[in-house]
């Protein structure tokens, strides 16, 4: 859930520590994305296919981690096996 514990769900709203000035959230059944006011994307949850964008696949991340190689994002979305971001072309994504 993003709260540094092995809690898989909550019936009450939960504040995710480490996230500030969030302007957009995208979530599915197993992972979540948050976009902050500076265009930084944060991700957490299931990462078996590398859908969190943190440079590795196969692990479950239970706290927000900064997405690599994308800056100044303006939008986020996701499906079950993928995550998407909208970012200006002038911010070349490094390989």
mmCIF file of N, CA, C and O in Angstrom:
data_model
loop_
_atom_site.group_PDB
_atom_site.id
_atom_site.type_symbol
_atom_site.label_atom_id
_atom_site.label_comp_id
_atom_site.label_asym_id
_atom_site.label_seq_id
_atom_site.Cartn_x
_atom_site.Cartn_y
_atom_site.Cartn_z
ATOM 1 N N UNK A 1 0.794 -1.198 0.000
ATOM 2 C CA UNK A 1 0.000 0.000 0.000
ATOM 3 C C UNK A 1 0.842 1.270 0.000
ATOM 4 O O UNK A 1 0.308 2.334 -0.150
ATOM 5 N N UNK A 2 2.115 1.155 0.231
ATOM 6 C CA UNK A 2 2.952 2.344 0.219
ATOM 7 C C UNK A 2 3.234 2.926 1.585
ATOM 8 O O UNK A 2 3.687 4.050 1.702
ATOM 9 N N UNK A 3 2.963 2.150 2.629
ATOM 10 C CA UNK A 3 3.177 2.687 3.979
ATOM 11 C C UNK A 3 4.240 1.913 4.758
ATOM 12 O O UNK A 3 4.235 1.877 5.974
ATOM 13 N N UNK A 4 5.176 1.279 4.026
ATOM 14 C CA UNK A 4 6.318 0.580 4.620
ATOM 15 C C UNK A 4 5.931 -0.585 5.515
ATOM 16 O O UNK A 4 6.649 -0.941 6.412
ATOM 17 N N UNK A 5 4.776 -1.156 5.309
ATOM 18 C CA UNK A 5 4.344 -2.306 6.086
ATOM 19 C C UNK A 5 3.719 -3.321 5.143
ATOM 20 O O UNK A 5 3.424 -3.021 4.001
ATOM 21 N N UNK A 6 3.494 -4.501 5.637
ATOM 22 C CA UNK A 6 2.851 -5.532 4.824
ATOM 23 C C UNK A 6 1.337 -5.452 4.970
ATOM 24 O O UNK A 6 0.681 -6.428 5.313
ATOM 25 N N UNK A 7 0.790 -4.298 4.694
ATOM 26 C CA UNK A 7 -0.653 -4.087 4.720
ATOM 27 C C UNK A 7 -1.114 -4.022 3.268
ATOM 28 O O UNK A 7 -0.643 -3.195 2.497
ATOM 29 N N UNK A 8 -2.026 -4.885 2.873
ATOM 30 C CA UNK A 8 -2.436 -4.990 1.476
ATOM 31 C C UNK A 8 -3.645 -4.130 1.146
ATOM 32 O O UNK A 8 -3.906 -3.845 -0.014
ATOM 33 N N UNK A 9 -4.423 -3.726 2.153
ATOM 34 C CA UNK A 9 -5.577 -2.878 1.901
ATOM 35 C C UNK A 9 -5.976 -2.184 3.193
ATOM 36 O O UNK A 9 -5.557 -2.562 4.280
ATOM 37 N N UNK A 10 -6.771 -1.150 3.063
ATOM 38 C CA UNK A 10 -7.299 -0.433 4.216
ATOM 39 C C UNK A 10 -8.699 0.048 3.886
ATOM 40 O O UNK A 10 -8.965 0.475 2.760
ATOM 41 N N UNK A 11 -9.572 -0.020 4.845
ATOM 42 C CA UNK A 11 -10.932 0.488 4.674
ATOM 43 C C UNK A 11 -11.008 1.982 4.972
ATOM 44 O O UNK A 11 -12.023 2.612 4.732
ATOM 45 N N UNK A 12 -9.914 2.535 5.468
ATOM 46 C CA UNK A 12 -9.824 3.956 5.799
ATOM 47 C C UNK A 12 -8.731 4.606 4.957
ATOM 48 O O UNK A 12 -7.753 3.947 4.597
ATOM 49 N N UNK A 13 -8.838 5.891 4.650
ATOM 50 C CA UNK A 13 -7.755 6.592 3.943
ATOM 51 C C UNK A 13 -6.451 6.527 4.744
ATOM 52 O O UNK A 13 -6.466 6.610 5.972
ATOM 53 N N UNK A 14 -5.344 6.375 4.040
ATOM 54 C CA UNK A 14 -4.036 6.271 4.674
ATOM 55 C C UNK A 14 -3.095 7.268 4.006
ATOM 56 O O UNK A 14 -2.993 7.323 2.789
ATOM 57 N N UNK A 15 -2.388 8.075 4.814
ATOM 58 C CA UNK A 15 -1.389 8.994 4.269
ATOM 59 C C UNK A 15 -0.120 8.218 3.947
ATOM 60 O O UNK A 15 0.367 7.444 4.757
ATOM 61 N N UNK A 16 0.390 8.423 2.748
ATOM 62 C CA UNK A 16 1.624 7.773 2.316
ATOM 63 C C UNK A 16 2.783 8.700 2.666
ATOM 64 O O UNK A 16 2.908 9.783 2.111
ATOM 65 N N UNK A 17 3.619 8.283 3.597
ATOM 66 C CA UNK A 17 4.735 9.129 4.004
ATOM 67 C C UNK A 17 5.742 9.276 2.878
ATOM 68 O O UNK A 17 5.934 8.366 2.066
ATOM 69 N N UNK A 18 6.372 10.435 2.801
ATOM 70 C CA UNK A 18 7.366 10.705 1.777
ATOM 71 C C UNK A 18 6.804 11.362 0.531
ATOM 72 O O UNK A 18 7.562 11.800 -0.325
ATOM 73 N N UNK A 19 5.495 11.420 0.399
ATOM 74 C CA UNK A 19 4.887 12.063 -0.761
ATOM 75 C C UNK A 19 4.363 13.440 -0.367
ATOM 76 O O UNK A 19 3.606 13.568 0.581
ATOM 77 N N UNK A 20 4.784 14.440 -1.110
ATOM 78 C CA UNK A 20 4.362 15.820 -0.855
ATOM 79 C C UNK A 20 3.918 16.461 -2.165
ATOM 80 O O UNK A 20 4.439 16.136 -3.236
ATOM 81 N N UNK A 21 2.993 17.374 -2.107
ATOM 82 C CA UNK A 21 2.566 18.158 -3.273
ATOM 83 C C UNK A 21 2.164 17.292 -4.462
ATOM 84 O O UNK A 21 2.554 17.556 -5.598
ATOM 85 N N UNK A 22 1.388 16.265 -4.204
ATOM 86 C CA UNK A 22 0.930 15.346 -5.249
ATOM 87 C C UNK A 22 -0.225 15.982 -6.013
ATOM 88 O O UNK A 22 -1.167 16.500 -5.423
ATOM 89 N N UNK A 23 -0.139 15.948 -7.357
ATOM 90 C CA UNK A 23 -1.181 16.538 -8.195
ATOM 91 C C UNK A 23 -1.994 15.492 -8.953
ATOM 92 O O UNK A 23 -3.060 15.801 -9.476
ATOM 93 N N UNK A 24 -1.479 14.247 -9.028
ATOM 94 C CA UNK A 24 -2.202 13.195 -9.733
ATOM 95 C C UNK A 24 -1.805 11.830 -9.171
ATOM 96 O O UNK A 24 -0.657 11.626 -8.779
ATOM 97 N N UNK A 25 -2.782 10.926 -9.159
ATOM 98 C CA UNK A 25 -2.543 9.553 -8.702
ATOM 99 C C UNK A 25 -3.171 8.608 -9.717
ATOM 100 O O UNK A 25 -4.242 8.881 -10.261
ATOM 101 N N UNK A 26 -2.503 7.497 -9.980
ATOM 102 C CA UNK A 26 -3.056 6.435 -10.806
ATOM 103 C C UNK A 26 -2.791 5.126 -10.079
ATOM 104 O O UNK A 26 -1.685 4.889 -9.600
ATOM 105 N N UNK A 27 -3.806 4.290 -9.977
ATOM 106 C CA UNK A 27 -3.644 3.030 -9.257
ATOM 107 C C UNK A 27 -4.439 1.928 -9.945
ATOM 108 O O UNK A 27 -5.441 2.196 -10.608
ATOM 109 N N UNK A 28 -3.952 0.720 -9.793
ATOM 110 C CA UNK A 28 -4.716 -0.445 -10.225
ATOM 111 C C UNK A 28 -4.736 -1.421 -9.063
ATOM 112 O O UNK A 28 -4.444 -1.044 -7.940
ATOM 113 N N UNK A 29 -5.029 -2.671 -9.308
ATOM 114 C CA UNK A 29 -5.144 -3.629 -8.222
ATOM 115 C C UNK A 29 -3.855 -4.007 -7.536
ATOM 116 O O UNK A 29 -3.878 -4.600 -6.459
ATOM 117 N N UNK A 30 -2.702 -3.645 -8.118
ATOM 118 C CA UNK A 30 -1.463 -4.115 -7.517
ATOM 119 C C UNK A 30 -0.332 -3.100 -7.452
ATOM 120 O O UNK A 30 0.697 -3.372 -6.853
ATOM 121 N N UNK A 31 -0.458 -1.942 -8.092
ATOM 122 C CA UNK A 31 0.586 -0.925 -7.954
ATOM 123 C C UNK A 31 -0.008 0.463 -8.121
ATOM 124 O O UNK A 31 -1.140 0.615 -8.561
ATOM 125 N N UNK A 32 0.780 1.459 -7.737
ATOM 126 C CA UNK A 32 0.305 2.837 -7.750
ATOM 127 C C UNK A 32 1.378 3.777 -8.259
ATOM 128 O O UNK A 32 2.570 3.509 -8.127
ATOM 129 N N UNK A 33 0.938 4.894 -8.832
ATOM 130 C CA UNK A 33 1.807 5.979 -9.260
ATOM 131 C C UNK A 33 1.307 7.271 -8.652
ATOM 132 O O UNK A 33 0.103 7.465 -8.475
ATOM 133 N N UNK A 34 2.220 8.169 -8.353
ATOM 134 C CA UNK A 34 1.864 9.513 -7.910
ATOM 135 C C UNK A 34 2.757 10.500 -8.659
ATOM 136 O O UNK A 34 3.943 10.247 -8.863
ATOM 137 N N UNK A 35 2.184 11.609 -9.084
ATOM 138 C CA UNK A 35 2.905 12.666 -9.793
ATOM 139 C C UNK A 35 2.912 13.898 -8.920
ATOM 140 O O UNK A 35 1.852 14.352 -8.475
ATOM 141 N N UNK A 36 4.109 14.439 -8.647
ATOM 142 C CA UNK A 36 4.156 15.630 -7.802
ATOM 143 C C UNK A 36 4.191 16.909 -8.638
ATOM 144 O O UNK A 36 4.287 16.867 -9.867
ATOM 145 N N UNK A 37 4.096 18.023 -7.977
ATOM 146 C CA UNK A 37 3.984 19.326 -8.636
ATOM 147 C C UNK A 37 5.215 19.676 -9.466
ATOM 148 O O UNK A 37 5.142 20.465 -10.399
ATOM 149 N N UNK A 38 6.357 19.048 -9.178
ATOM 150 C CA UNK A 38 7.594 19.306 -9.926
ATOM 151 C C UNK A 38 7.783 18.351 -11.106
ATOM 152 O O UNK A 38 8.810 18.379 -11.774
ATOM 153 N N UNK A 39 6.794 17.495 -11.360
ATOM 154 C CA UNK A 39 6.879 16.566 -12.479
ATOM 155 C C UNK A 39 7.619 15.282 -12.184
ATOM 156 O O UNK A 39 7.959 14.526 -13.091
ATOM 157 N N UNK A 40 7.863 15.001 -10.911
ATOM 158 C CA UNK A 40 8.522 13.758 -10.493
ATOM 159 C C UNK A 40 7.454 12.693 -10.288
ATOM 160 O O UNK A 40 6.422 12.952 -9.674
ATOM 161 N N UNK A 41 7.717 11.502 -10.819
ATOM 162 C CA UNK A 41 6.789 10.388 -10.669
ATOM 163 C C UNK A 41 7.314 9.442 -9.590
ATOM 164 O O UNK A 41 8.496 9.096 -9.570
ATOM 165 N N UNK A 42 6.415 9.020 -8.709
ATOM 166 C CA UNK A 42 6.718 8.076 -7.644
ATOM 167 C C UNK A 42 5.896 6.821 -7.873
ATOM 168 O O UNK A 42 4.738 6.902 -8.284
ATOM 169 N N UNK A 43 6.465 5.641 -7.626
ATOM 170 C CA UNK A 43 5.741 4.395 -7.845
ATOM 171 C C UNK A 43 5.987 3.418 -6.708
ATOM 172 O O UNK A 43 7.004 3.484 -6.020
ATOM 173 N N UNK A 44 5.035 2.498 -6.531
ATOM 174 C CA UNK A 44 5.177 1.447 -5.527
ATOM 175 C C UNK A 44 4.169 0.351 -5.816
ATOM 176 O O UNK A 44 3.198 0.547 -6.524
ATOM 177 N N UNK A 45 4.459 -0.842 -5.289
ATOM 178 C CA UNK A 45 3.583 -1.994 -5.464
ATOM 179 C C UNK A 45 4.248 -3.112 -6.244
ATOM 180 O O UNK A 45 5.464 -3.266 -6.230
ATOM 181 N N UNK A 46 3.436 -3.882 -6.959
ATOM 182 C CA UNK A 46 3.918 -5.028 -7.740
ATOM 183 C C UNK A 46 4.807 -4.539 -8.881
ATOM 184 O O UNK A 46 4.474 -3.593 -9.570
ATOM 185 N N UNK A 47 5.931 -5.226 -9.063
ATOM 186 C CA UNK A 47 6.896 -4.808 -10.071
ATOM 187 C C UNK A 47 7.433 -6.010 -10.861
ATOM 188 O O UNK A 47 8.533 -5.966 -11.385
ATOM 189 N N UNK A 48 6.652 -7.063 -10.970
ATOM 190 C CA UNK A 48 7.128 -8.292 -11.617
ATOM 191 C C UNK A 48 7.580 -8.064 -13.054
ATOM 192 O O UNK A 48 8.550 -8.660 -13.511
ATOM 193 N N UNK A 49 6.889 -7.201 -13.790
ATOM 194 C CA UNK A 49 7.243 -6.913 -15.178
ATOM 195 C C UNK A 49 8.021 -5.610 -15.327
ATOM 196 O O UNK A 49 8.195 -5.115 -16.434
ATOM 197 N N UNK A 50 8.469 -5.017 -14.234
ATOM 198 C CA UNK A 50 9.214 -3.767 -14.291
ATOM 199 C C UNK A 50 8.332 -2.552 -14.499
ATOM 200 O O UNK A 50 8.816 -1.472 -14.834
ATOM 201 N N UNK A 51 7.025 -2.698 -14.263
ATOM 202 C CA UNK A 51 6.087 -1.617 -14.541
ATOM 203 C C UNK A 51 6.223 -0.413 -13.613
ATOM 204 O O UNK A 51 5.632 0.629 -13.881
ATOM 205 N N UNK A 52 7.043 -0.498 -12.576
ATOM 206 C CA UNK A 52 7.229 0.662 -11.699
ATOM 207 C C UNK A 52 8.236 1.664 -12.241
ATOM 208 O O UNK A 52 8.328 2.783 -11.770
ATOM 209 N N UNK A 53 9.041 1.266 -13.223
ATOM 210 C CA UNK A 53 9.997 2.198 -13.832
ATOM 211 C C UNK A 53 11.174 2.549 -12.947
ATOM 212 O O UNK A 53 11.714 3.646 -13.021
ATOM 213 N N UNK A 54 11.596 1.591 -12.109
ATOM 214 C CA UNK A 54 12.682 1.871 -11.167
ATOM 215 C C UNK A 54 13.991 1.176 -11.544
ATOM 216 O O UNK A 54 14.924 1.121 -10.749
ATOM 217 N N UNK A 55 14.049 0.639 -12.761
ATOM 218 C CA UNK A 55 15.298 0.052 -13.246
ATOM 219 C C UNK A 55 15.492 -1.409 -12.938
ATOM 220 O O UNK A 55 16.544 -1.965 -13.239
ATOM 221 N N UNK A 56 14.518 -2.058 -12.341
ATOM 222 C CA UNK A 56 14.609 -3.483 -12.068
ATOM 223 C C UNK A 56 13.205 -4.062 -12.044
ATOM 224 O O UNK A 56 12.233 -3.342 -11.851
ATOM 225 N N UNK A 57 13.112 -5.355 -12.249
ATOM 226 C CA UNK A 57 11.827 -6.055 -12.207
ATOM 227 C C UNK A 57 11.907 -7.184 -11.193
ATOM 228 O O UNK A 57 12.990 -7.595 -10.799
ATOM 229 N N UNK A 58 10.747 -7.675 -10.782
ATOM 230 C CA UNK A 58 10.708 -8.874 -9.964
ATOM 231 C C UNK A 58 10.454 -8.691 -8.492
ATOM 232 O O UNK A 58 10.219 -9.653 -7.796
ATOM 233 N N UNK A 59 10.484 -7.483 -7.997
ATOM 234 C CA UNK A 59 10.289 -7.299 -6.568
ATOM 235 C C UNK A 59 9.029 -6.498 -6.281
ATOM 236 O O UNK A 59 8.544 -5.757 -7.120
ATOM 237 N N UNK A 60 8.486 -6.671 -5.106
ATOM 238 C CA UNK A 60 7.366 -5.870 -4.643
ATOM 239 C C UNK A 60 7.943 -4.728 -3.804
ATOM 240 O O UNK A 60 8.716 -4.963 -2.879
ATOM 241 N N UNK A 61 7.589 -3.513 -4.136
ATOM 242 C CA UNK A 61 8.097 -2.338 -3.421
ATOM 243 C C UNK A 61 6.947 -1.761 -2.598
ATOM 244 O O UNK A 61 5.922 -1.372 -3.152
ATOM 245 N N UNK A 62 7.098 -1.725 -1.275
ATOM 246 C CA UNK A 62 5.985 -1.274 -0.441
ATOM 247 C C UNK A 62 6.144 0.149 0.089
ATOM 248 O O UNK A 62 5.555 0.498 1.100
ATOM 249 N N UNK A 63 6.903 0.974 -0.632
ATOM 250 C CA UNK A 63 7.018 2.394 -0.299
ATOM 251 C C UNK A 63 7.303 3.151 -1.594
ATOM 252 O O UNK A 63 7.846 2.575 -2.545
ATOM 253 N N UNK A 64 6.956 4.426 -1.688
ATOM 254 C CA UNK A 64 7.171 5.181 -2.930
ATOM 255 C C UNK A 64 8.649 5.308 -3.296
ATOM 256 O O UNK A 64 9.488 5.608 -2.459
ATOM 257 N N UNK A 65 8.945 5.030 -4.584
ATOM 258 C CA UNK A 65 10.295 5.127 -5.124
ATOM 259 C C UNK A 65 10.228 6.026 -6.354
ATOM 260 O O UNK A 65 9.299 5.926 -7.159
ATOM 261 N N UNK A 66 11.211 6.887 -6.510
ATOM 262 C CA UNK A 66 11.262 7.798 -7.653
ATOM 263 C C UNK A 66 11.457 7.021 -8.953
ATOM 264 O O UNK A 66 12.344 6.181 -9.051
ATOM 265 N N UNK A 67 10.616 7.310 -9.948
ATOM 266 C CA UNK A 67 10.747 6.689 -11.265
ATOM 267 C C UNK A 67 11.977 7.259 -11.951
ATOM 268 O O UNK A 67 12.216 8.474 -11.930
ATOM 269 N N UNK A 68 12.772 6.395 -12.570
ATOM 270 C CA UNK A 68 14.020 6.794 -13.206
ATOM 271 C C UNK A 68 13.797 7.323 -14.613
ATOM 272 O O UNK A 68 12.873 6.908 -15.306
ATOM 273 N N UNK A 69 14.657 8.193 -15.062
ATOM 274 C CA UNK A 69 14.806 8.628 -16.448
ATOM 275 C C UNK A 69 13.644 9.427 -17.019
ATOM 276 O O UNK A 69 13.588 9.620 -18.225
ATOM 277 N N UNK A 70 12.704 9.870 -16.207
ATOM 278 C CA UNK A 70 11.638 10.740 -16.693
ATOM 279 C C UNK A 70 11.561 11.942 -15.760
ATOM 280 O O UNK A 70 11.476 11.790 -14.550
ATOM 281 N N UNK A 71 11.590 13.133 -16.355
ATOM 282 C CA UNK A 71 11.444 14.353 -15.551
ATOM 283 C C UNK A 71 10.400 15.254 -16.190
ATOM 284 O O UNK A 71 10.054 15.106 -17.353
ATOM 285 N N UNK A 72 9.904 16.168 -15.422
ATOM 286 C CA UNK A 72 8.907 17.140 -15.877
ATOM 287 C C UNK A 72 7.662 16.483 -16.470
ATOM 288 O O UNK A 72 7.093 16.987 -17.434
ATOM 289 N N UNK A 73 7.241 15.380 -15.904
ATOM 290 C CA UNK A 73 6.033 14.707 -16.381
ATOM 291 C C UNK A 73 4.816 15.582 -16.104
ATOM 292 O O UNK A 73 4.781 16.344 -15.143
ATOM 293 N N UNK A 74 3.823 15.462 -16.976
ATOM 294 C CA UNK A 74 2.580 16.215 -16.803
ATOM 295 C C UNK A 74 1.375 15.306 -16.631
ATOM 296 O O UNK A 74 0.286 15.776 -16.323
ATOM 297 N N UNK A 75 1.554 14.005 -16.839
ATOM 298 C CA UNK A 75 0.447 13.070 -16.688
ATOM 299 C C UNK A 75 0.946 11.661 -16.467
ATOM 300 O O UNK A 75 2.065 11.317 -16.847
ATOM 301 N N UNK A 76 0.115 10.852 -15.811
ATOM 302 C CA UNK A 76 0.443 9.447 -15.542
ATOM 303 C C UNK A 76 -0.803 8.589 -15.726
ATOM 304 O O UNK A 76 -1.928 9.067 -15.573
ATOM 305 N N UNK A 77 -0.593 7.332 -16.049
ATOM 306 C CA UNK A 77 -1.675 6.354 -16.135
ATOM 307 C C UNK A 77 -1.039 4.975 -16.101
ATOM 308 O O UNK A 77 0.183 4.847 -16.230
ATOM 309 N N UNK A 78 -1.863 3.949 -15.930
ATOM 310 C CA UNK A 78 -1.302 2.607 -15.929
ATOM 311 C C UNK A 78 -2.343 1.549 -16.192
ATOM 312 O O UNK A 78 -3.533 1.768 -16.022
ATOM 313 N N UNK A 79 -1.841 0.406 -16.630
ATOM 314 C CA UNK A 79 -2.632 -0.803 -16.756
ATOM 315 C C UNK A 79 -2.052 -1.824 -15.794
ATOM 316 O O UNK A 79 -1.243 -1.484 -14.934
ATOM 317 N N UNK A 80 -2.409 -3.072 -15.953
ATOM 318 C CA UNK A 80 -1.926 -4.076 -15.022
ATOM 319 C C UNK A 80 -0.450 -4.393 -15.210
ATOM 320 O O UNK A 80 0.275 -4.600 -14.245
ATOM 321 N N UNK A 81 0.039 -4.412 -16.453
ATOM 322 C CA UNK A 81 1.425 -4.770 -16.723
ATOM 323 C C UNK A 81 2.264 -3.611 -17.233
ATOM 324 O O UNK A 81 3.362 -3.823 -17.730
ATOM 325 N N UNK A 82 1.771 -2.398 -17.166
ATOM 326 C CA UNK A 82 2.525 -1.265 -17.701
ATOM 327 C C UNK A 82 2.141 0.028 -16.997
ATOM 328 O O UNK A 82 1.088 0.122 -16.372
ATOM 329 N N UNK A 83 3.023 1.001 -17.110
ATOM 330 C CA UNK A 83 2.769 2.348 -16.609
ATOM 331 C C UNK A 83 3.127 3.326 -17.718
ATOM 332 O O UNK A 83 4.031 3.073 -18.518
ATOM 333 N N UNK A 84 2.438 4.450 -17.763
ATOM 334 C CA UNK A 84 2.635 5.448 -18.811
ATOM 335 C C UNK A 84 2.837 6.819 -18.192
ATOM 336 O O UNK A 84 2.297 7.112 -17.130
ATOM 337 N N UNK A 85 3.601 7.656 -18.897
ATOM 338 C CA UNK A 85 3.794 9.037 -18.453
ATOM 339 C C UNK A 85 3.780 9.957 -19.660
ATOM 340 O O UNK A 85 4.201 9.566 -20.755
ATOM 341 N N UNK A 86 3.297 11.154 -19.464
ATOM 342 C CA UNK A 86 3.385 12.200 -20.474
ATOM 343 C C UNK A 86 4.472 13.155 -20.016
ATOM 344 O O UNK A 86 4.440 13.660 -18.898
ATOM 345 N N UNK A 87 5.466 13.369 -20.888
ATOM 346 C CA UNK A 87 6.574 14.263 -20.570
ATOM 347 C C UNK A 87 6.976 14.998 -21.843
ATOM 348 O O UNK A 87 6.837 14.461 -22.943
ATOM 349 N N UNK A 88 7.480 16.218 -21.721
ATOM 350 C CA UNK A 88 7.900 16.981 -22.906
ATOM 351 C C UNK A 88 9.004 16.270 -23.676
ATOM 352 O O UNK A 88 9.877 15.635 -23.090
ATOM 353 N N UNK A 89 8.976 16.381 -25.001
ATOM 354 C CA UNK A 89 10.007 15.760 -25.831
ATOM 355 C C UNK A 89 11.391 16.320 -25.561
ATOM 356 O O UNK A 89 12.386 15.635 -25.712
ATOM 357 N N UNK A 90 11.468 17.561 -25.147
ATOM 358 C CA UNK A 90 12.783 18.153 -24.905
ATOM 359 C C UNK A 90 13.513 17.473 -23.752
ATOM 360 O O UNK A 90 14.699 17.600 -23.598
ATOM 361 N N UNK A 91 12.788 16.726 -22.931
ATOM 362 C CA UNK A 91 13.407 15.965 -21.842
ATOM 363 C C UNK A 91 13.648 14.548 -22.327
ATOM 364 O O UNK A 91 12.906 13.638 -22.048
ATOM 365 N N UNK A 92 14.689 14.385 -23.106
ATOM 366 C CA UNK A 92 15.020 13.102 -23.704
ATOM 367 C C UNK A 92 15.111 12.030 -22.627
ATOM 368 O O UNK A 92 15.714 12.232 -21.578
ATOM 369 N N UNK A 93 14.489 10.890 -22.899
ATOM 370 C CA UNK A 93 14.583 9.759 -21.984
ATOM 371 C C UNK A 93 15.878 9.030 -22.286
ATOM 372 O O UNK A 93 16.121 8.578 -23.399
ATOM 373 N N UNK A 94 16.746 8.929 -21.279
ATOM 374 C CA UNK A 94 18.054 8.288 -21.462
ATOM 375 C C UNK A 94 17.914 6.771 -21.501
ATOM 376 O O UNK A 94 17.092 6.204 -20.806
ATOM 377 N N UNK A 95 18.737 6.137 -22.302
ATOM 378 C CA UNK A 95 18.750 4.673 -22.377
ATOM 379 C C UNK A 95 19.712 4.091 -21.381
ATOM 380 O O UNK A 95 20.640 4.537 -20.969
#
